[in-house]
Structures are given as structure tokens and as C-alpha cells.
CSV table of C-alpha atoms in Angstrom, one decimal:
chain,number,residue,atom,x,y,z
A,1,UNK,CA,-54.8,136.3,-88.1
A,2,UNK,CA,-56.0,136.4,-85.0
A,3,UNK,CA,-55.2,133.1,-83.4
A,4,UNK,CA,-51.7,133.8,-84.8
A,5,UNK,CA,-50.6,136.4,-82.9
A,6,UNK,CA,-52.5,135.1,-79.8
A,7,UNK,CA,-49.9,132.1,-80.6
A,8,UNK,CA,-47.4,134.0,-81.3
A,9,UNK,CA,-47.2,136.1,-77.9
A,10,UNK,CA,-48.1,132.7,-75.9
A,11,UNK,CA,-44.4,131.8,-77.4
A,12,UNK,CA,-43.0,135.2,-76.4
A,13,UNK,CA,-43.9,134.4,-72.8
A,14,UNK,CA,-42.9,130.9,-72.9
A,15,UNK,CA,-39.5,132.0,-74.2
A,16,UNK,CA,-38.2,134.4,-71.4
A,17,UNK,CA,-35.5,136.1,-70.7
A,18,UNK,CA,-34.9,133.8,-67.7
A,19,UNK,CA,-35.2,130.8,-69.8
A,20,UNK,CA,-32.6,131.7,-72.4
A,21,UNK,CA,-29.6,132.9,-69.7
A,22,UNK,CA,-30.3,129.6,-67.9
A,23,UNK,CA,-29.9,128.2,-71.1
A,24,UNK,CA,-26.9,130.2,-71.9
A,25,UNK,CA,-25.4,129.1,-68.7
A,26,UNK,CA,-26.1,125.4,-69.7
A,27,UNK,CA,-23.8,126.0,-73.4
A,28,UNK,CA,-21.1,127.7,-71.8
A,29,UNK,CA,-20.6,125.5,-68.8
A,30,UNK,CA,-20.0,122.7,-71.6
A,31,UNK,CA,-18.5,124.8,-74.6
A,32,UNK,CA,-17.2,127.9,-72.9
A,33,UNK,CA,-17.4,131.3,-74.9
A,34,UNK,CA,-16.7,130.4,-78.0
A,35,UNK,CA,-19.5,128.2,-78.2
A,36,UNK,CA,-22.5,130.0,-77.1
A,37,UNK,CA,-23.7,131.6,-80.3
A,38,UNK,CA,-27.4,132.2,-80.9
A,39,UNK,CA,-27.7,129.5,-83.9
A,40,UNK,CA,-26.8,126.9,-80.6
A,41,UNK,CA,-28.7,128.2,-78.0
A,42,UNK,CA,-31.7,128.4,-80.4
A,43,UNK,CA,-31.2,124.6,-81.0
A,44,UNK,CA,-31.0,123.9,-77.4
A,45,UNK,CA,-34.2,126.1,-76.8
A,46,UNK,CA,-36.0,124.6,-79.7
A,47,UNK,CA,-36.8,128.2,-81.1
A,48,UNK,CA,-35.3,130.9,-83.9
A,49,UNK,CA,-32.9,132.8,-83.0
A,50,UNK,CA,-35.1,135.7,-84.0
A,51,UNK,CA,-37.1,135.4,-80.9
A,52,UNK,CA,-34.0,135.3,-79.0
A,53,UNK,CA,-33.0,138.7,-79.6
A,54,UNK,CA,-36.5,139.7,-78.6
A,55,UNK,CA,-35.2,139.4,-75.2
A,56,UNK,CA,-31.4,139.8,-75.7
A,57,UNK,CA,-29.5,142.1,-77.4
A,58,UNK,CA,-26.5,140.6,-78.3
A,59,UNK,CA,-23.9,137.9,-77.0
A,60,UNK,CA,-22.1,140.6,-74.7
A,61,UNK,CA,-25.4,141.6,-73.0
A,62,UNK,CA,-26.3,137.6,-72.7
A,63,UNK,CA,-22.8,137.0,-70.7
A,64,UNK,CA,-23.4,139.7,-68.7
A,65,UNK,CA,-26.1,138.4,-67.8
A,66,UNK,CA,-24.9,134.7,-67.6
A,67,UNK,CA,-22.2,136.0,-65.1
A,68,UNK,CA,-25.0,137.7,-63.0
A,69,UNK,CA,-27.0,135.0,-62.8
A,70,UNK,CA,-24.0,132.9,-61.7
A,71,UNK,CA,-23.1,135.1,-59.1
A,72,UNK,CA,-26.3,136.4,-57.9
A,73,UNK,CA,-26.2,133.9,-55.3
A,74,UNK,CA,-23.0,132.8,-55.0
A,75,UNK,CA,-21.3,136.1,-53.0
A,76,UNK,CA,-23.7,136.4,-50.7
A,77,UNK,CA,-24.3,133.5,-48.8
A,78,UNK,CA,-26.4,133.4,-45.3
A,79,UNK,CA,-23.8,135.4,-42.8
A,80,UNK,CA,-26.6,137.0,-41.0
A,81,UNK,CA,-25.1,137.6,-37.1
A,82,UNK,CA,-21.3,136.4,-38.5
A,83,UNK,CA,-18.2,137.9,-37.4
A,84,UNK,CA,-17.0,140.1,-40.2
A,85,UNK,CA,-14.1,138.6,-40.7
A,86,UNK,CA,-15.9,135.4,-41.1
A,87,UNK,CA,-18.6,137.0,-43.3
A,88,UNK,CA,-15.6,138.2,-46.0
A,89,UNK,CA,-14.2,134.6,-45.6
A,90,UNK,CA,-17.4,133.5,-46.8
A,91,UNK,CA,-18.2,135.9,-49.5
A,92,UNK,CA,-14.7,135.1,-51.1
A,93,UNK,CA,-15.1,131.6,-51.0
A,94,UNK,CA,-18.8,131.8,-52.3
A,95,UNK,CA,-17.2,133.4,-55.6
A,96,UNK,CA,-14.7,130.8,-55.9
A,97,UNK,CA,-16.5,128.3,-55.8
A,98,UNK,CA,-19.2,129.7,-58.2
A,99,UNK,CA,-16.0,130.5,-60.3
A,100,UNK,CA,-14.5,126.6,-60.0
A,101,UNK,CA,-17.6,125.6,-61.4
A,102,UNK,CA,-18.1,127.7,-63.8
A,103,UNK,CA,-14.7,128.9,-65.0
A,104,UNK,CA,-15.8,130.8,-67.9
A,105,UNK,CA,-17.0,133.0,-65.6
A,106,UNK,CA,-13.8,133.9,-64.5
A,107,UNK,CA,-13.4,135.3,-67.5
A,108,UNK,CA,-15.9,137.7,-67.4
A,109,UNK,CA,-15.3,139.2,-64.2
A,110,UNK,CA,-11.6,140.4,-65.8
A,111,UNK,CA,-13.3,141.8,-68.5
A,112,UNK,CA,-16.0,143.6,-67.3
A,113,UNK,CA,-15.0,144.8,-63.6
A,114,UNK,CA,-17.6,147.3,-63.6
A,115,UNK,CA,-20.9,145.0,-64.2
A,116,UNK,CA,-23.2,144.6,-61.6
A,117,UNK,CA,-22.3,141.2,-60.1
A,118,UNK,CA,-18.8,142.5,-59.3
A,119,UNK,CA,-20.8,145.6,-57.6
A,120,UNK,CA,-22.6,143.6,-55.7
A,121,UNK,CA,-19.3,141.4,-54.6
A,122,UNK,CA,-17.9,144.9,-53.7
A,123,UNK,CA,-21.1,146.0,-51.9
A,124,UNK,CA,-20.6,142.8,-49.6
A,125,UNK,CA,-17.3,142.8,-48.9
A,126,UNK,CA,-17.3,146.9,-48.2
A,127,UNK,CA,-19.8,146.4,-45.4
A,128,UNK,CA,-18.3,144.2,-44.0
A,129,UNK,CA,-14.9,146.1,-44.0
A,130,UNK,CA,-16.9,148.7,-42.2
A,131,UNK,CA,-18.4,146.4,-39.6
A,132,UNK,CA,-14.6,145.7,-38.5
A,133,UNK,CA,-14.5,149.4,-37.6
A,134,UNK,CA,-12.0,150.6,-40.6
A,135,UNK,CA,-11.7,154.2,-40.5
A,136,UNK,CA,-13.7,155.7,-43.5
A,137,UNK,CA,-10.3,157.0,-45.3
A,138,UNK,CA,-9.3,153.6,-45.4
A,139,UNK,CA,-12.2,151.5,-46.3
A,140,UNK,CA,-12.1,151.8,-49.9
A,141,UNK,CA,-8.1,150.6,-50.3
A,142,UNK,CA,-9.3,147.7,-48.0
A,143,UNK,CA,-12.4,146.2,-49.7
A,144,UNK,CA,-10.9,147.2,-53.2
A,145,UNK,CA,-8.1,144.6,-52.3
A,146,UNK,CA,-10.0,142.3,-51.0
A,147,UNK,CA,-12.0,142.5,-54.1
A,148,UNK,CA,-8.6,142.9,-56.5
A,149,UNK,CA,-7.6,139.4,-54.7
A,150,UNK,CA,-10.8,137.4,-55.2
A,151,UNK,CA,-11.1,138.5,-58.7
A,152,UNK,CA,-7.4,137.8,-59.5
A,153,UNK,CA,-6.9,134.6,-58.2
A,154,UNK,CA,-10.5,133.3,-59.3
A,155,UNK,CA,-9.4,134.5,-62.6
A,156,UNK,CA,-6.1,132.7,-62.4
A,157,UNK,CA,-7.4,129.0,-61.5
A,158,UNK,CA,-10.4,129.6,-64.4
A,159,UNK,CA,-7.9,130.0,-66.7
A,160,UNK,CA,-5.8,127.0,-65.8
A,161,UNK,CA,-8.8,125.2,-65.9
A,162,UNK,CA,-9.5,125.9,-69.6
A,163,UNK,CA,-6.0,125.9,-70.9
A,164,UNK,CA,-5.3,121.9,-69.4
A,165,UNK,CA,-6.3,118.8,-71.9
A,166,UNK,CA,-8.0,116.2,-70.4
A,167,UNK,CA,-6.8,113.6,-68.2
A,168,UNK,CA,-4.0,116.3,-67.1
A,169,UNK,CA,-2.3,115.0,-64.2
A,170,UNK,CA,-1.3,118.8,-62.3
A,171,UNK,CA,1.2,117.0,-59.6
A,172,UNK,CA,3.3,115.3,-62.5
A,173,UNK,CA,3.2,118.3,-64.7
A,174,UNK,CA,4.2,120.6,-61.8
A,175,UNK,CA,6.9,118.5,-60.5
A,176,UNK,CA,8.5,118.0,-64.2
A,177,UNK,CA,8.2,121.8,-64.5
A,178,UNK,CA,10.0,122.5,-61.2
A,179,UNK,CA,12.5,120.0,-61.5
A,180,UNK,CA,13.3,122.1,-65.2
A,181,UNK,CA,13.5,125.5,-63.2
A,182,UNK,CA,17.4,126.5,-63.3
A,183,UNK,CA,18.5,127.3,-59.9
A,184,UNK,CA,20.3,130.3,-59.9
A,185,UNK,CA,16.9,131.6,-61.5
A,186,UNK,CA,14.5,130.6,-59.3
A,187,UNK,CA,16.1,129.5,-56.0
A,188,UNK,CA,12.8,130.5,-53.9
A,189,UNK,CA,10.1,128.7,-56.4
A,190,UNK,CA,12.1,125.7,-56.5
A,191,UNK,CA,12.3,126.1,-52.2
A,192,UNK,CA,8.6,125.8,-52.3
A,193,UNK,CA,8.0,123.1,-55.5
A,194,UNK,CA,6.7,120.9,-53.2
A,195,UNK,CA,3.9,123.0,-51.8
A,196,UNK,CA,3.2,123.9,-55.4
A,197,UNK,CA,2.6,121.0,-57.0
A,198,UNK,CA,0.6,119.0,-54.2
A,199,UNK,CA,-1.2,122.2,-52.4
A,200,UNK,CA,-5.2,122.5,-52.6
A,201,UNK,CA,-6.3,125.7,-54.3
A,202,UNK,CA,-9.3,126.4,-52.2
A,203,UNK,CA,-7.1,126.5,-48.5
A,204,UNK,CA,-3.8,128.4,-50.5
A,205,UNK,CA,-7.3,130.7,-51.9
A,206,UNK,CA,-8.6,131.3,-47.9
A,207,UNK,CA,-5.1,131.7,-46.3
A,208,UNK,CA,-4.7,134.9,-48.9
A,209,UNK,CA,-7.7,135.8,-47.5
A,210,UNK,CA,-6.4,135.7,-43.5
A,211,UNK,CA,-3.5,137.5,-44.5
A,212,UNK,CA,-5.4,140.3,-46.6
A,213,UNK,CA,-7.9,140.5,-42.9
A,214,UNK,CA,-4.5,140.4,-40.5
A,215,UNK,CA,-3.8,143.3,-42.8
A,216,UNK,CA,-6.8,144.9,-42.3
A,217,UNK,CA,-6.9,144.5,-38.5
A,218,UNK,CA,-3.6,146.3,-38.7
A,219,UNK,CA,-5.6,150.0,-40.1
A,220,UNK,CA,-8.0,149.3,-37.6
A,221,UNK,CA,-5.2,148.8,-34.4
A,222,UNK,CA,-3.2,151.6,-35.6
């Protein structure tokens, strides 16, 4: 009896909480929400599901912590001694790309706003906002929609992401939905159809960001 729980807790250890939201990360970066259920990531752990829920409650608390994990590293890269302006650039595009990877996560940031890896986004970008001298009474519109912005638009692209079949060619589908726009309609999309269709996401992505800081330097000139 003994031996068997000495066994037992050896595979307790083995099996930690770590292990199973690396895991998780691992079934949802190949079949997205829907396909992380405990029976799978048992199966891909080579344990019961049981001792899953030793360490997690339940599939919201393992996304939560999927998403964390995700992002833990991926808003806050080295910016030691950086400009601030160049620091929020790099913040921002650390979350999209962690998000274009990963575009499940996307999800998850819309969903839960409040969790900690959004906090901690929020935390980075806020000091920052200070460091380019906003006043105080303004500091919380500015790295709110900073924040608003990267969330939003990383959002946006994870959901295009899911939502195309395979093998989608984005220019041709763009240009045939352009060319479909009526013009009296939409006069100024189909002005810019070319940028639209052929544009890369990750510069469109930073130039919000330039104008979101131009913004900002205007609180701090006024």
C-alpha cells in the first residue's frame, strides 16, 4: 500500500501543472478551442484525465492559463534603456506576433479582458505612457487605447485566421470582393482596394500604432 502511493505521488509531480498548459498550448495551436478537451489532452499526456483536474480546475481556468503562458513573454520583450515610444512599439508588436501564432489566443483576450496577461500588457504599456511625460489625468485614456488597439486589431487578424479554408489565396479573394463593392456604397473602400488586398498586416498593425503615439505626443505638447 505503501509503494502505491509512493508511486502514485512520484506521478503527481511528474504531471505538473506546467506540463499540462504546455500541453494545452500544443492541442490548441493545432485544433483551436474546440478541440482541447481533457479526454485529448490526457491522450497526449499519456495520463487520466482524473489527474488532470488535480492540477486544473476546468477548461476555462486551463485557457486562462494557456493565454498567460503565451503571453508571459511575448509583451514584454528586452526594452531596457529604449525610447518610450519605441518601448510601446515593441510591446504591441510582441502581442501580435504571439497572437499570429497562436490565433486562438486572440480569442481569449476579447473574452476575458480582465485576466492577468492583459494586466500585465496594460502594466507595460502604462509605464511607458508615463515615461513620455503624459500628465496623470490623461494617462489612463492613453494606455487604455493603446491597449483597446492591440487587443482589437490582434483579435481581428486571429479571427480571419480561423474563419479561411486552406490554401485561401487573401489577394484574389480581396480583389473579387472589392471589385463586387457597389460604388455609390462604398466609394472610399473601393479608393483604397488596392492597399487592401496586397497590404502586410504587421506594418498596417505598427503605423496604428505611430498614429495612436503622434496622438499621444499631442496631450503631452498641449
Amino acid at each position: 500500500m505503501a509503494t502505491r502511493t509512493r508511486n502514485t505521488e512520484r506521478r503527481e509531480d511528474a504531471l505538473s501543472r506546467q506540463r499540462i498548459v504546455d500541453a494545452a498550448v500544443q492541442v490548441l495551436d493545432v485544433a483551436g478551442e474546440s478541440g482541447l478537451t481533457f479526454r485529448a489532452l490526457a491522450a497526449r499526456l499519456r495520463t487520466g484525465a482524473g489527474a488532470i483536474y488535480w492540477h486544473v480546475a476546468n477548461k476555462s481556468e486551463l485557457l486562462v492559463a494557456a493565454t498567460d503562458a503565451v503571453l508571459t513573454g511575448a509583451g514584454a520583450p528586452d526594452v531596457v534603456g529604449a525610447p518610450p515610444a519605441e518601448a510601446i512599439r515593441a510591446v504591441a508588436l510582441g502581442v501580435f506576433d504571439a497572437v499570429e501564432a497562436h490565433p486562438w489566443v486572440g480569442t481569449q483576450l476579447s473574452r476575458t479582458p480582465s485576466q492577468r496577461a492583459v494586466l500585465r500588457v496594460f502594466e507595460r504599456l502604462g509605464r511607458q505612457v508615463q515615461a513620455l511625460g503624459v500628465a496623470a489625468d490623461d494617462q489612463f485614456d492613453a494606455a487604455s487605447a493603446l491597449l483597446n488597439y492591440v487587443l482589437g486589431v490582434t483579435a481581428q487578424n486571429a479571427a480571419q485566421a480561423r474563419e479561411a479554408a486552406p490554401g485561401t489565396n487573401r489577394v484574389a479573394f480581396l480583389e473579387s470582393l472589392s471589385a463586387d463593392l457597389d460604388p455609390d456604397l462604398y466609394p472610399f473602400t473601393r479608393t483604397v482596394a488596392g492597399q487592401l488586398c496586397d497590404h502586410d498586416d504587421r506594418a498596417q498593425f505598427l503605423a496604428g500604432i505611430d498614429l495612436l503615439l503622434a496622438g499621444i505626443a499631442g496631450l503631452v505638447q498641449r
